Amino acid sequence: MATQPEDLRELMRRREYRAGFVTAIESETVPPGLSEDVIRLISANKREPQWLLDFRLKAYRRWLTMEEPKWAHVHYPPIDFQAISYFSRPKSLAQRPKSLDEVDPKLLETYQKLGIPLKEQEMLAGVASPVAVDVVFDSVSVATTFKQKLAEAGVIFCPISEAVQEYPELVKKYLGSVVPFGDNFYAALNSAVFTDGSFVYVPKGVRCPMELSTYFRINERNTGQFERTLIIAEDGAYVSYLEGCTAPQRDENQLHAAVVELVALDDAQIKYSTVQNWYPGDEQGRGGIYNFVTKRGDCRGKRSRISWTQVETGSAITWKYPSCILRGDDSVGEFYSVAVTNNRQQADTGTKMIHVGKNTRSTIVSKGISAGYGQQSYRGLVRVLETAENARNHTRCDSLLIGDRCGAHTFPYTEVRNPTARLEHEATTSKIAEDQLYYCRARGISEEEAVSMIVNGFCKEVFKELPMEFAVEAGKLLAVSLEGAVG
Amino acid sequence: MLEIRNLHATVAGKDILKGLDLTVRAGEVHAIMGPNGSGKSTLAHVLAGREGYAVTQGTVRFEGKNLLELPPEARACEGLFLGFQYPVEIPGVSNLTLLKAALNAQRKHRGAPEIDATDFLVWVRECARVMGIDPKMLSRGVNEGFSGGEKKRNEILQMLVLQPRLAILDETDSGLDIDALKVVAEGINRLRAPQRAFVLVTHYQRLLDYVQPDFVHVLAGGRIVKSGGPELARELEEKGYGWLEAA
């Protein structure tokens, strides 16, 4: 009855994807293919101003001249960008619902199944700690809750397409100011075809009264999701924002190429958390989401602070480097990451910390867990410019391997142009340890519980950065990712 | 309580145990001594169910049950405890988390409800006090950054918390200074009871000065070659193991 390594692999292999259902709903989907006409169609459909159409077309023309990045440590067949549909929305959302009562019950049910009961949440407000939620289904936002309450505090939280209509001067000022339209291949593509996403604006001196959260769901087949999120925290403002993602279980790969831009002015703080659970593909590596995302925060103001916390358990391929530009003096950038690659999943993820201002500090904590045939790379850049007197960085990068067919790789890059900089880098790779499992089991703890306990312990430093209720969720998600029958 | 008959076991294809017999009754303390490589630790891990330790012949019954067909966690839930020679570090998992998970798993196995959170803390703190363990250490990662002596004391702490029926302590005395050895012995003696038994695997007679065994066995070449009372341990201390191996 002794556990063989095979049993452990089996345990890792049989993960169950609980968000893999499809919502049967009538959708309007633009036929596959990308051209200036498609972009004009998206823009017209959203009744966008000319400047935004121009932004999209500029990005598209730049994109045509660019090549897909090849440097990441991931392998996949070439993507046919003409086979993807760039816009899809549930028919019932052709006119934006004015309140939750107008939302198609099937959509509400979808979110209920995913554990995001939009209706109850509004009703329970005041009892449980409320979280304002924006939900994006394929290419459009379904509903945003607690808008009224947030408005009272002066906080704007709405779909970005709505912000374009209602607050064009803010969007125009900040859109593309952190991630320029030609930043990279996928950012250019996103700038050309982005459909929806969230917009957050926290005015001077305001501490956002609740957690903000956006929930992204891809439902339609052959559809890409290109969301765009823009968060602005004015002087002394504070906001904590969380995004969650799921998609149905399908045999073909789907592309998700998002751009997230954060701007923190003097003394402002933005905490951005992600729990990413896109469909990872099956155990042979069929299907799953290609998650090619550009996320960047600009600590534009003095003493500003931006923290990225990510728990990445899904996607077939992840290509993602949430970064901070530490422009303001005494600004702080943080990156806390847990990434799980199981079966045939591949992830090339990490961060960039660009120190520009004086006394800027950055912290990087990356925890990678690989199982099955999963391949994972940490890729991180710490750049200290001439102007960045007394910059500090601490990087800690730990990998945990489960089984002997997975891989962990570390690619740390540093560029230091100021001699006062102090950089520290620690890296460890450990194997989950058969002896740790045995030790727990010899105390009466089942193998499954022991795996979950050990992995959660490994990730503790990152989980403690998540908002409380999401930390619990993340722990559970990790347990599900590693769940299976014990032999 | 424990009946081992003609036990043969291999590790990595190598025969280590070659026909071992041992009977332990409730209330007894047995010491198993022997030279390095004689199979002492193998015996401990075979009893606890470590993978890769293959039993090729023989039987082991624990409280009437066939021990060998149970996975390690079920053996622990039945009341068997192994104190590790090399306790494992589990970073980020606090001692309290491990102890609570273990205690509740064992309670669940017995059909008892989960322990109340306050009762649990009171109980663990009391055990920690006996072992001279700073309560702050309970919140630290399991054995994370502990010294050799702290790890061994932590093993006995776990034993006190879990209250097993049969404790197998694998070289718990090695690497301890005299003060730590006394604390460990105190932990063991405190748990001695008519319904409970101990198997102390040790290389030296030192621990036996503080924990008086009822029986002493010499393991050599994968079998028990000599058994006796406490006086056998002293004889071994004087003469070494050579005279037995030669015999």
XYZ file of C-alpha atoms in Angstrom:
734
model
C 0.000 0.000 0.000
C 2.983 2.297 -0.021
C 2.451 5.281 -2.305
C 4.418 5.002 -5.499
C 5.475 8.130 -7.342
C 2.857 7.155 -9.965
C 0.102 7.700 -7.441
C 1.330 11.184 -6.804
C 1.435 11.906 -10.512
C -2.051 10.524 -10.865
C -3.118 12.833 -8.104
C -1.705 15.775 -9.984
C -3.055 14.679 -13.341
C -6.669 14.381 -12.380
C -7.442 17.977 -11.775
C -10.961 18.922 -12.368
C -11.930 22.165 -14.026
C -15.149 23.238 -12.396
C -15.750 26.320 -14.495
C -15.719 24.359 -17.760
C -19.426 24.585 -18.648
C -20.852 26.529 -21.609
C -23.768 28.932 -21.286
C -26.318 28.302 -24.055
C -27.118 31.829 -25.013
C -27.717 33.584 -28.285
C -24.774 35.697 -29.209
C -23.943 38.170 -31.908
C -20.460 37.331 -33.046
C -18.500 39.138 -35.721
C -17.213 36.586 -38.283
C -13.577 35.556 -37.780
C -10.910 37.737 -39.262
C -9.128 41.007 -38.629
C -9.049 44.034 -40.891
C -9.538 47.787 -40.661
C -13.192 47.124 -41.449
C -13.596 44.876 -38.431
C -11.986 47.521 -36.242
C -14.276 50.208 -37.652
C -17.198 47.886 -36.972
C -16.216 47.348 -33.328
C -15.673 51.061 -32.862
C -18.935 52.054 -34.560
C -20.823 49.423 -32.598
C -19.601 51.045 -29.434
C -20.314 54.548 -30.769
C -16.746 55.575 -30.100
C -15.313 59.034 -30.711
C -12.971 59.543 -33.650
C -9.833 59.804 -31.486
C -10.370 56.307 -30.189
C -10.904 54.877 -33.667
C -7.696 56.610 -34.702
C -5.912 55.073 -31.704
C -7.148 51.630 -32.764
C -6.171 52.057 -36.399
C -2.710 53.376 -35.507
C -2.233 50.340 -33.288
C -3.479 47.987 -36.002
C -1.121 49.436 -38.600
C 1.769 49.125 -36.182
C 0.740 45.574 -35.339
C 0.877 44.592 -39.005
C 4.578 45.494 -39.030
C 5.363 43.569 -35.844
C 6.327 39.969 -35.226
C 5.117 37.633 -32.542
C 7.641 37.523 -29.715
C 9.617 34.297 -29.808
C 11.885 34.704 -26.815
C 9.549 33.233 -24.229
C 10.227 29.688 -23.064
C 6.906 28.363 -24.408
C 6.019 26.286 -27.451
C 2.807 26.328 -29.453
C 1.764 26.102 -33.111
C 1.461 29.418 -34.978
C -1.715 31.342 -34.192
C -3.967 32.159 -37.141
C -5.152 35.637 -36.263
C -7.637 35.525 -39.140
C -9.423 32.535 -37.590
C -10.361 34.422 -34.452
C -13.531 36.382 -33.954
C -12.800 39.758 -32.416
C -16.195 40.655 -31.052
C -18.984 38.653 -29.456
C -21.771 39.662 -27.160
C -24.912 38.030 -25.833
C -27.840 39.264 -27.935
C -29.693 40.369 -24.873
C -26.914 42.833 -24.118
C -27.147 44.734 -27.394
C -28.720 47.443 -25.268
C -26.854 47.764 -21.991
C -29.178 46.728 -19.159
C -29.941 49.584 -16.811
C -30.116 47.404 -13.722
C -29.600 43.803 -12.719
C -33.339 43.160 -13.185
C -32.884 43.655 -16.892
C -30.006 41.190 -17.177
C -30.776 37.870 -18.909
C -31.381 35.338 -16.097
C -29.154 32.847 -17.952
C -26.236 35.191 -17.535
C -26.951 35.701 -13.859
C -27.159 31.928 -13.505
C -23.756 31.552 -15.163
C -22.177 33.790 -12.574
C -24.109 32.100 -9.805
C -22.597 28.765 -10.909
C -19.183 30.349 -10.863
C -19.752 31.460 -7.304
C -20.429 35.106 -8.100
C -24.064 35.676 -7.187
C -24.575 39.209 -8.450
C -28.112 39.600 -7.154
C -27.645 38.285 -3.655
C -24.539 40.276 -3.370
C -26.413 43.523 -3.754
C -28.988 42.357 -1.218
C -26.456 41.191 1.312
C -24.653 44.482 1.203
C -24.162 45.809 4.652
C -24.090 42.321 6.130
C -21.010 40.766 4.595
C -18.123 42.957 3.582
C -19.275 44.124 0.170
C -17.274 43.804 -3.007
C -18.255 45.820 -6.054
C -18.190 43.618 -9.153
C -18.013 44.348 -12.863
C -18.585 41.260 -14.982
C -17.367 40.939 -18.540
C -18.902 38.168 -20.674
C -16.981 37.615 -23.934
C -16.603 41.146 -25.298
C -19.040 43.143 -23.196
C -19.645 44.121 -19.625
C -22.814 42.600 -18.174
C -23.275 44.569 -15.020
C -21.472 46.594 -12.441
C -22.703 46.484 -8.874
C -22.550 49.105 -6.125
C -22.053 51.913 -8.624
C -24.264 54.236 -6.604
C -22.425 53.671 -3.348
C -19.075 54.177 -5.040
C -20.294 57.337 -6.759
C -21.106 58.799 -3.343
C -17.416 58.443 -2.475
C -16.508 59.958 -5.834
C -15.126 56.671 -7.161
C -15.850 55.806 -10.781
C -16.078 52.074 -11.477
C -17.613 51.143 -14.796
C -16.986 49.281 -18.048
C -14.330 51.045 -20.069
C -16.716 51.377 -23.015
C -19.030 53.346 -20.756
C -16.131 55.457 -19.495
C -15.304 56.359 -23.097
C -18.801 57.841 -23.360
C -19.103 59.360 -19.902
C -15.560 60.422 -19.027
C -13.821 60.795 -22.399
C -11.282 63.336 -21.101
C -10.012 60.921 -18.424
C -9.784 57.988 -20.791
C -8.111 60.083 -23.467
C -5.575 61.404 -20.977
C -4.515 58.044 -19.577
C -5.275 55.343 -22.177
C -2.011 54.152 -23.678
C 0.014 56.370 -21.350
C 1.494 53.388 -19.510
C 1.390 50.763 -22.245
C 1.802 52.638 -25.550
C -0.178 51.267 -28.496
C 2.963 49.857 -30.100
C 4.527 48.516 -26.909
C 4.625 44.910 -28.038
C 2.885 42.575 -30.458
C -0.008 41.621 -28.182
C -0.419 45.080 -26.686
C -0.690 46.485 -30.233
C -3.281 43.839 -31.106
C -5.224 44.668 -27.954
C -5.058 48.404 -28.642
C -6.555 47.746 -32.069
C -9.403 45.462 -31.078
C -10.038 45.812 -27.335
C -13.693 45.468 -26.530
C -14.421 45.865 -22.850
C -12.833 45.835 -19.465
C -13.005 47.952 -16.357
C -12.314 51.574 -15.690
C -11.533 52.806 -12.201
C -10.921 56.366 -11.132
C -10.303 57.229 -7.488
C -10.152 60.985 -6.876
C -7.698 62.862 -4.710
C -7.532 61.773 -1.094
C -10.230 59.117 -1.399
C -9.837 55.681 0.032
C -12.082 53.449 -2.055
C -14.730 52.213 0.425
C -14.788 48.625 -0.829
C -12.865 46.043 -2.823
C -13.408 46.371 -6.556
C -13.501 43.284 -8.665
C -13.931 42.367 -12.308
C -14.872 38.927 -13.408
C -13.905 37.905 -16.935
C -15.628 35.041 -18.681
C -15.012 33.746 -22.199
C -18.035 31.768 -23.412
C -18.315 31.899 -27.205
C -16.301 29.483 -29.374
C -13.413 30.796 -31.518
C -13.614 34.133 -29.824
C -10.710 36.043 -28.443
C -11.069 38.222 -25.411
C -9.197 41.484 -25.538
C -10.004 43.390 -22.453
C -8.570 46.676 -21.442
C -8.406 47.841 -17.869
C -7.402 51.294 -16.757
C -7.058 52.280 -13.107
C -6.150 55.765 -11.986
C -5.484 56.722 -8.368
C -5.116 60.456 -7.821
C -2.977 62.014 -5.071
C -3.346 60.143 -1.796
C -5.989 57.758 -3.135
C -6.181 54.062 -2.315
C -7.836 51.238 -4.191
C -7.721 47.457 -4.040
C -8.854 45.679 -7.178
C -9.220 42.008 -8.000
C -9.829 40.233 -11.283
C -10.963 36.665 -11.796
C -11.131 34.693 -15.012
C -12.711 31.452 -16.290
C -13.670 29.896 -19.629
C -15.510 26.775 -20.839
C -13.728 23.552 -21.563
C -13.095 23.405 -25.323
C -10.763 21.432 -27.564
C -9.411 24.394 -29.486
C -7.203 27.087 -28.056
C -8.590 30.527 -27.426
C -6.653 33.757 -27.248
C -6.866 36.189 -24.392
C -4.692 39.250 -24.912
C -5.411 41.879 -22.307
C -3.784 45.162 -21.441
C -3.938 46.593 -17.939
C -2.652 50.058 -17.140
C -2.343 51.463 -13.632
C -1.462 55.044 -12.782
C -0.630 56.066 -9.205
C -0.034 59.733 -8.500
C 1.597 61.259 -5.373
C 1.061 59.140 -2.245
C -1.462 56.958 -4.039
C -1.649 53.203 -3.605
C -3.034 50.582 -5.969
C -3.266 46.951 -4.985
C -4.065 44.795 -7.996
C -4.796 41.110 -7.472
C -5.508 38.429 -10.027
C -6.917 34.967 -9.568
C -6.547 33.518 -13.051
C -8.282 30.232 -13.693
C -8.711 30.177 -17.472
C -9.342 26.700 -18.849
C -5.892 25.047 -18.866
C -6.522 22.413 -21.540
C -6.867 18.702 -20.929
C -4.127 16.339 -19.804
C -2.899 15.808 -23.380
C -2.666 19.552 -23.830
C -5.723 19.917 -26.076
C -7.531 23.218 -25.769
C -7.039 25.884 -23.176
C -6.520 29.602 -23.197
C -3.457 31.396 -24.529
C -3.051 34.126 -21.960
C -0.787 36.777 -23.499
C -1.147 39.778 -21.293
C 0.577 43.119 -20.802
C 0.151 44.599 -17.344
C 2.024 47.642 -16.234
C 1.765 50.082 -13.389
C 3.184 53.565 -13.427
C 4.184 54.945 -10.026
C 4.043 58.402 -11.485
C 3.817 60.272 -8.187
C 6.131 60.624 -5.232
C 5.742 57.984 -2.518
C 3.228 56.101 -4.658
C 2.896 52.366 -4.393
C 1.707 49.639 -6.747
C 1.411 45.976 -5.780
C 0.673 43.150 -8.162
C -0.462 39.898 -6.606
C -1.281 37.053 -8.948
C -2.419 33.494 -8.497
C -2.197 31.829 -11.880
C -3.595 28.319 -12.006
C -5.167 28.247 -15.457
C -4.383 28.806 -19.155
C -2.598 26.478 -21.555
C 0.077 29.110 -22.056
C 0.770 32.119 -19.913
C 2.942 35.001 -21.082
C 2.665 37.724 -18.549
C 4.932 40.195 -16.764
C 3.060 42.638 -14.532
C 5.531 45.477 -14.142
C 6.125 48.687 -12.264
C 7.747 51.864 -13.496
C 9.005 53.565 -10.352
C 9.108 57.083 -11.644
C 8.200 59.045 -8.507
C 10.844 59.465 -5.809
C 10.369 57.070 -2.868
C 7.842 55.018 -4.821
C 7.413 51.300 -4.167
C 6.662 48.445 -6.537
C 5.740 44.929 -5.454
C 5.110 41.681 -7.297
C 3.825 38.587 -5.528
C 3.090 35.591 -7.693
C 1.976 31.995 -7.427
C 1.836 30.126 -10.717
C 0.815 26.504 -11.147
C 1.571 24.531 -14.308
C 0.201 21.016 -14.456
C -0.257 18.462 -17.270
C 0.958 20.259 -20.460
C 0.574 23.823 -19.221
C 3.371 26.272 -19.943
C 4.015 29.559 -18.227
C 6.631 32.208 -18.831
C 5.881 34.813 -16.228
C 7.588 37.311 -13.981
C 7.886 41.036 -13.691
C 9.848 44.134 -14.586
C 10.802 46.736 -12.025
C 12.111 49.898 -13.647
C 13.698 52.215 -11.088
C 13.709 55.824 -12.301
C 13.158 57.943 -9.170
C 15.346 58.305 -6.097
C 14.963 55.935 -3.131
C 12.663 53.678 -5.095
C 12.133 50.203 -3.716
C 10.845 47.005 -5.254
C 10.063 43.550 -3.951
C 9.566 40.444 -6.057
C 8.315 37.175 -4.600
C 7.645 34.473 -7.154
C 6.458 30.962 -6.302
C 6.237 28.479 -9.144
C 4.678 25.039 -8.823
C 5.134 22.555 -11.656
C 3.570 19.134 -11.963
C 2.875 16.629 -14.729
C 4.668 17.837 -17.874
C 4.214 21.471 -16.827
C 6.964 23.873 -17.831
C 7.431 27.090 -15.973
C 9.840 29.975 -16.293
C 10.350 32.960 -14.090
C 11.570 35.900 -16.160
C 12.301 39.077 -14.262
C 14.038 42.321 -15.060
C 15.302 44.805 -12.498
C 16.545 47.955 -14.196
C 18.074 50.823 -12.244
C 18.530 54.015 -14.247
C 21.232 56.647 -13.641
C 18.669 58.863 -11.915
C 17.622 56.249 -9.369
C 19.825 57.075 -6.378
C 19.583 54.501 -3.587
C 17.323 52.086 -5.398
C 16.624 48.814 -3.618
C 15.351 45.530 -4.918
C 14.773 42.238 -3.224
C 13.909 39.253 -5.396
C 12.941 35.858 -4.118
C 12.090 33.161 -6.534
C 11.143 29.659 -5.409
C 10.145 26.684 -7.506
C 8.443 23.539 -6.345
C 8.498 20.474 -8.571
C 6.033 17.623 -8.251
C 7.114 14.519 -10.138
C 10.108 14.302 -12.470
C 8.731 15.258 -15.904
C 8.040 18.916 -15.204
C 10.494 21.769 -15.369
C 11.299 25.058 -13.676
C 13.550 27.716 -15.168
C 14.715 31.079 -13.900
C 15.795 33.976 -16.103
C 16.713 36.944 -13.938
C 17.997 40.052 -15.755
C 19.516 43.039 -14.034
C 20.689 46.323 -15.521
C 22.180 48.731 -13.055
C 23.380 52.165 -14.099
C 23.648 53.733 -10.671
C 26.321 52.527 -8.253
C 24.227 53.254 -5.129
C 21.743 50.531 -6.052
C 21.367 47.501 -3.800
C 19.923 44.361 -5.320
C 19.419 41.012 -3.665
C 18.362 37.848 -5.422
C 17.487 34.540 -3.809
C 16.320 31.502 -5.713
C 15.508 27.966 -4.642
C 14.195 24.898 -6.396
C 12.815 22.076 -4.354
C 11.039 18.880 -5.124
C 7.879 18.191 -3.356
C 9.137 16.159 -1.364
C 8.118 12.570 -0.978
C 9.611 12.743 2.507
C 7.409 15.718 3.423
C 4.349 13.776 2.290
C 5.447 10.705 4.190
C 6.073 12.786 7.295
C 2.533 14.226 7.199
C 0.989 10.842 6.459
C 2.905 9.262 9.331
C 0.980 11.729 11.511
C -2.376 10.521 10.164
C -2.943 13.176 7.457
C -4.215 11.901 4.088
C -2.046 12.332 1.024
C -4.443 14.782 -0.584
C -4.642 16.975 2.472
C -0.887 16.800 2.882
C -0.240 17.962 -0.709
C -2.643 20.826 -0.249
C -1.090 21.765 3.087
C 2.483 21.691 1.764
C 1.655 23.675 -1.374
C -0.326 26.248 0.571
C 2.580 26.587 2.976
C 4.907 27.138 0.041
C 2.635 29.936 -1.255
C 1.891 31.551 2.097
C 3.984 34.675 1.515
C 1.933 35.453 -1.585
C -1.505 34.505 -0.274
C -1.140 36.870 2.638
C -1.017 39.723 0.122
C -4.463 38.881 -1.256
C -7.620 40.452 0.149
C -8.831 38.188 2.960
C -11.798 36.486 1.285
C -9.811 35.896 -1.888
C -6.902 34.400 0.004
C -9.270 31.663 1.153
C -10.546 31.219 -2.411
C -7.014 31.046 -3.765
C -6.115 28.360 -1.258
C -9.151 26.338 -2.309
C -8.444 26.868 -5.998
C -4.955 25.561 -5.500
C -6.320 22.529 -3.690
C -8.728 21.872 -6.598
C -5.896 22.247 -9.108
C -4.023 19.571 -7.243
C -7.005 17.433 -6.398
C -7.527 13.834 -7.372
C -8.394 10.435 -6.037
C -5.774 9.015 -3.766
C -4.579 5.567 -4.843
C -0.104 -5.124 20.764
C 2.560 -5.588 18.088
C 3.499 -8.968 16.682
C 6.209 -9.238 14.070
C 6.803 -12.687 12.589
C 9.616 -13.676 10.242
C 9.795 -10.198 8.672
C 11.857 -9.851 5.506
C 12.180 -6.480 3.815
C 14.195 -4.983 0.982
C 15.159 -1.403 0.236
C 16.254 -0.588 -3.324
C 16.549 -4.281 -4.079
C 18.799 -4.930 -1.128
C 17.757 -7.365 1.596
C 17.847 -5.547 4.901
C 15.540 -7.412 7.250
C 15.997 -11.160 7.129
C 13.526 -12.908 9.362
C 12.860 -10.597 12.289
C 10.595 -11.604 15.157
C 9.401 -9.271 17.897
C 6.444 -9.170 20.260
C 5.512 -6.004 22.149
C 2.727 -6.046 24.726
C 0.826 -3.061 26.135
C 2.727 -1.276 28.897
C 6.154 -2.441 27.758
C 9.220 -0.471 26.703
C 11.523 -2.241 24.257
C 14.926 -0.972 23.213
C 16.343 -2.073 19.895
C 20.069 -1.615 19.676
C 22.599 -2.609 17.105
C 25.475 -1.473 14.932
C 25.054 0.913 12.008
C 23.473 -0.710 8.976
C 21.909 -3.531 10.963
C 18.373 -2.590 9.838
C 17.115 -0.608 12.862
C 15.792 2.364 10.894
C 14.472 0.064 8.170
C 12.373 -1.691 10.781
C 10.986 1.648 11.983
C 10.040 2.740 8.444
C 8.576 -0.625 7.481
C 6.305 -0.351 10.503
C 5.300 3.216 9.610
C 4.704 2.314 5.951
C 7.338 4.278 4.062
C 7.222 3.788 0.301
C 10.104 1.916 -1.253
C 10.401 -0.346 1.783
C 9.103 -3.626 0.398
C 8.078 -6.478 2.663
C 8.888 -9.743 0.917
C 7.929 -12.195 3.657
C 6.418 -12.352 7.087
C 3.560 -10.671 8.942
C 3.045 -7.704 11.230
C -0.087 -7.486 13.354
C -0.919 -4.379 15.343
C -3.802 -4.694 17.790
C -4.900 -7.746 15.827
C -4.959 -5.885 12.468
C -2.711 -6.656 9.498
C -0.551 -3.546 9.680
C 1.139 -4.079 6.330
C -2.016 -3.573 4.284
C -2.689 -0.123 5.748
C -1.376 3.139 4.214
C 0.832 5.212 6.519
C -1.970 7.608 7.544
C -4.240 4.733 8.562
C -1.446 3.238 10.695
C -1.067 6.595 12.441
C -4.814 6.822 12.959
C -4.753 3.353 14.505
C -2.359 4.732 17.111
C 1.108 4.088 15.730
C 3.617 6.927 15.974
C 7.063 7.167 14.424
C 9.492 9.649 15.899
C 11.797 10.451 12.972
C 15.566 10.230 13.151
C 15.690 13.069 10.614
C 12.520 15.160 11.069
C 11.446 16.834 7.838
C 11.133 20.600 7.351
C 7.886 21.857 5.833
C 8.339 25.577 5.126
C 5.277 27.785 5.525
C 3.223 25.105 7.309
C 3.160 25.993 10.975
C 3.612 23.395 13.692
C 0.119 24.240 14.895
C -1.367 23.638 11.441
C 0.304 20.242 11.167
C -0.643 19.216 14.697
C -4.243 20.280 14.279
C -4.597 18.525 10.912
C -3.058 15.369 12.390
C -5.112 15.423 15.562
C -8.348 16.023 13.683
C -7.571 13.335 11.101
C -7.037 10.858 13.937
C -10.188 11.999 15.741
C -12.196 11.682 12.540
C -10.889 8.134 12.132
C -12.214 7.339 15.604
C -15.548 8.990 14.848
C -14.857 11.867 17.247
C -15.707 15.475 16.318
C -13.009 18.015 15.463
C -11.295 19.453 18.488
C -12.437 22.856 19.722
C -9.927 25.533 18.690
C -9.379 26.785 22.243
C -9.083 23.311 23.748
C -6.544 22.529 21.070
C -4.367 25.541 21.886
C -4.512 24.904 25.608
C -3.546 21.264 25.055
C -0.660 21.994 22.692
C 0.726 24.723 24.969
C 0.660 22.346 27.891
C 2.591 19.732 25.901
C 5.036 22.415 24.723
C 5.652 23.457 28.324
C 6.613 19.890 29.260
C 9.074 19.803 26.377
C 10.494 23.216 27.199
C 9.388 24.512 23.801
C 8.731 28.246 23.473
C 5.064 28.715 22.445
C 6.293 31.096 19.735
C 7.924 28.153 18.000
C 4.500 26.590 17.521
C 3.641 29.257 14.968
C 6.826 28.716 13.014
C 7.096 26.410 9.999
C 7.382 22.706 10.861
C 11.032 22.168 11.836
C 11.906 25.202 9.688
C 15.327 26.391 10.775
C 15.181 24.276 13.941
C 18.435 22.974 15.374
C 18.928 19.219 15.524
C 17.962 19.178 19.190
C 14.879 21.336 18.614
C 13.714 18.978 15.891
C 13.978 15.986 18.206
C 12.119 17.770 20.977
C 9.470 18.697 18.434
C 9.031 14.999 17.598
C 8.330 14.210 21.223
C 5.990 17.204 21.412
C 3.995 15.715 18.515
C 3.910 12.402 20.325
C 2.601 14.052 23.507
C -0.105 15.878 21.552
C -1.226 12.831 19.584
C -1.063 10.314 22.468
C -0.319 7.221 20.358
C -0.752 3.654 21.614
C 2.572 2.533 20.201
C 5.464 4.929 19.750
C 8.514 3.924 17.725
C 11.291 6.404 18.368
C 14.064 6.192 15.800
C 17.347 7.412 17.304
C 15.548 10.229 19.054
C 18.534 10.515 21.384
C 21.150 11.102 18.709
C 22.569 14.597 18.495
C 21.148 15.683 21.843
C 23.135 17.310 24.617
C 22.564 15.964 28.105
C 19.927 18.575 29.041
C 17.908 17.973 25.881
C 18.237 14.229 26.423
C 16.703 14.614 29.889
C 13.789 16.633 28.485
C 13.159 14.031 25.795
C 13.294 11.243 28.393
C 10.874 13.192 30.569
C 8.464 13.399 27.624
C 8.651 9.658 27.086
C 8.303 8.779 30.759
C 5.309 11.041 31.091
C 3.515 9.043 28.434
C 4.375 5.617 29.834
C 1.135 3.899 30.755
C -0.278 0.382 31.045
C -2.187 0.722 27.760
C 0.752 2.139 25.825
C 4.021 0.691 24.502
C 7.341 2.022 23.204
C 9.993 0.771 20.853
C 13.178 2.792 21.293
C 15.613 2.402 18.432
C 18.988 3.555 19.624
C 22.635 3.185 18.991
C 23.776 4.065 22.471
C 22.852 3.134 25.983
C 22.644 6.830 27.021
C 18.868 7.272 26.644
C 18.308 4.059 28.592
C 19.865 5.663 31.674
C 16.782 7.894 31.773
C 14.129 5.662 30.248
C 14.287 2.237 31.844
C 13.428 -0.413 29.197
C 11.722 -3.698 30.021
C 13.501 -5.495 27.197
C 16.629 -4.902 25.181
C 17.142 -6.510 21.768
C 20.205 -6.551 19.589
C 19.550 -6.269 15.878
C 22.356 -7.448 13.628
C 22.326 -8.619 10.027
C 18.591 -8.020 9.751
C 17.582 -10.266 12.650
C 17.315 -10.034 16.391
C 20.349 -11.928 17.574
C 20.037 -11.440 21.307
C 17.356 -10.309 23.757
C 17.565 -9.557 27.429
C 16.771 -7.081 30.196
C 18.265 -3.636 30.863
C 21.577 -5.246 31.813
C 22.120 -6.229 28.177
C 22.353 -2.564 27.211
C 25.134 -2.000 29.743
C 26.962 -5.049 28.512
C 26.793 -3.707 24.965
C 28.076 -0.351 26.135
C 31.145 -2.073 27.604
C 31.858 -4.677 24.948
C 30.479 -3.097 21.778
C 28.648 -5.130 19.139
C 31.589 -7.049 17.736
C 31.234 -10.084 20.022
C 27.609 -10.543 18.888
C 28.253 -10.201 15.198
C 31.059 -12.686 15.435
C 28.776 -15.144 17.228
